[in-house]
Coordinates of C-alpha atoms in Angstrom, one line a residue:
M222 CA 114.1 93.5 101.9
S223 CA 115.6 90.1 100.6
T224 CA 113.4 87.9 98.8
T225 CA 114.9 85.1 101.1
T226 CA 113.5 86.6 104.4
L227 CA 110.1 87.9 103.1
K228 CA 107.2 86.9 105.5
P229 CA 103.9 86.0 104.1
L230 CA 101.8 89.0 102.8
A231 CA 98.8 88.0 105.1
E232 CA 101.4 88.5 107.8
L233 CA 102.9 91.8 106.7
E234 CA 99.4 93.3 106.0
N235 CA 98.4 92.2 109.7
E236 CA 101.4 93.7 111.1
L237 CA 101.0 97.0 109.2
N238 CA 97.2 97.1 110.2
T239 CA 98.1 96.6 113.9
M240 CA 100.8 99.6 113.7
I241 CA 98.3 101.8 112.2
Q242 CA 95.3 100.9 114.7
S243 CA 97.8 101.6 117.6
G244 CA 98.7 105.0 116.2
Q245 CA 102.1 104.2 114.7
I246 CA 101.1 105.5 111.3
V247 CA 104.5 107.0 110.8
E248 CA 106.4 104.1 111.9
A249 CA 104.4 101.7 109.8
F250 CA 105.0 104.0 106.6
E251 CA 108.7 104.0 107.1
K252 CA 109.0 100.3 107.9
F253 CA 106.4 99.1 104.8
Y254 CA 106.5 101.7 102.1
A255 CA 109.2 101.4 99.0
D256 CA 111.2 104.3 98.2
E257 CA 109.4 104.5 94.7
C258 CA 105.9 103.9 96.4
V259 CA 102.7 105.6 94.7
M260 CA 99.8 106.7 96.9
Q261 CA 96.5 108.2 95.7
D262 CA 93.4 109.3 97.5
Q263 CA 90.0 108.9 95.5
G264 CA 89.8 111.9 93.2
F265 CA 93.4 113.3 93.5
E266 CA 96.3 112.9 91.6
P267 CA 98.8 110.2 92.6
W268 CA 101.8 111.6 95.0
I269 CA 104.8 109.7 93.8
G270 CA 108.0 108.6 95.8
K271 CA 108.5 107.9 99.5
D272 CA 110.0 111.5 100.3
L273 CA 106.9 113.4 99.2
N274 CA 104.7 110.7 100.8
R275 CA 106.5 110.9 104.0
E276 CA 105.9 114.6 104.0
R277 CA 102.3 114.4 103.5
E278 CA 101.8 111.6 106.2
N279 CA 103.8 113.5 108.7
D280 CA 101.5 116.8 107.8
F281 CA 98.6 114.6 108.6
V282 CA 99.6 113.0 111.5
G283 CA 100.7 116.2 112.9
K284 CA 97.5 117.9 112.4
I285 CA 95.2 115.3 114.0
T286 CA 94.1 117.0 117.4
E287 CA 91.8 114.1 118.9
F288 CA 91.9 110.6 117.3
R289 CA 88.6 108.7 118.4
A290 CA 88.8 105.7 116.2
G291 CA 90.9 104.0 113.6
A292 CA 89.4 100.4 113.4
M293 CA 90.0 98.0 110.7
I294 CA 86.7 96.4 109.9
D295 CA 87.7 93.5 107.1
G296 CA 90.5 92.8 104.9
A297 CA 91.5 90.3 102.3
V298 CA 94.9 89.2 100.8
G299 CA 95.5 88.2 97.2
E300 CA 98.7 87.7 95.0
D301 CA 100.9 90.8 95.7
V302 CA 97.7 92.8 96.6
T303 CA 95.6 93.5 100.0
F304 CA 92.4 95.1 100.6
S305 CA 91.4 96.7 104.1
T306 CA 88.2 98.4 105.2
W307 CA 88.5 101.0 107.7
H308 CA 86.3 103.4 110.0
F309 CA 88.0 106.6 111.0
D310 CA 86.9 109.4 113.4
Y311 CA 89.2 112.3 114.3
T312 CA 89.6 115.9 114.7
H313 CA 91.9 117.6 112.4
A314 CA 93.4 121.1 112.8
E315 CA 92.4 122.3 109.5
W316 CA 89.3 120.0 108.5
G317 CA 87.6 119.8 111.9
E318 CA 85.6 116.7 112.9
V319 CA 86.1 114.0 110.4
K320 CA 84.4 110.6 109.9
Y321 CA 84.6 108.3 107.2
D322 CA 84.8 104.7 105.8
Q323 CA 87.6 103.8 103.5
V324 CA 89.0 101.0 101.5
A325 CA 92.5 100.8 101.2
V326 CA 94.2 98.9 98.2
R327 CA 97.7 98.0 98.6
H328 CA 99.9 96.6 95.8
W329 CA 103.1 94.9 97.4
K330 CA 106.7 94.0 95.9
N331 CA 109.4 92.3 97.8
G332 CA 107.7 93.0 100.9
E333 CA 106.9 96.5 100.5
I334 CA 104.1 98.6 99.5
V335 CA 104.7 100.2 96.1
K336 CA 101.2 101.5 95.3
E337 CA 98.4 102.2 97.5
R338 CA 95.0 103.8 96.6
F339 CA 92.1 105.2 99.1
Y340 CA 88.6 104.8 98.4
R341 CA 86.4 106.5 100.7
G342 CA 82.3 106.5 101.3

């Protein structure tokens, strides 16, 4: 993304979260994540690169058999970093019924997410 056409970070974060809440998880990933993105779930080693993370996202979304809730509860925007809290409730083909709250911490560069870490409780 060209630095001359960057949207404000709050606007980018809002657009991303709106897409996620409407079920456009894979589309949001393609639009907002950098080629060199690093994603990490709490307690796991990081996954590095867009290709690997795309594969993981597609696998995850493809195994959701029923999606009941993906609600953003709150969020904040700082300098090149955003935070959002979520509540998820779905059925997964391998994991069964899943309910959890999550905080996503995203680091941005040139309008793209370069690092994202998830904390669950």
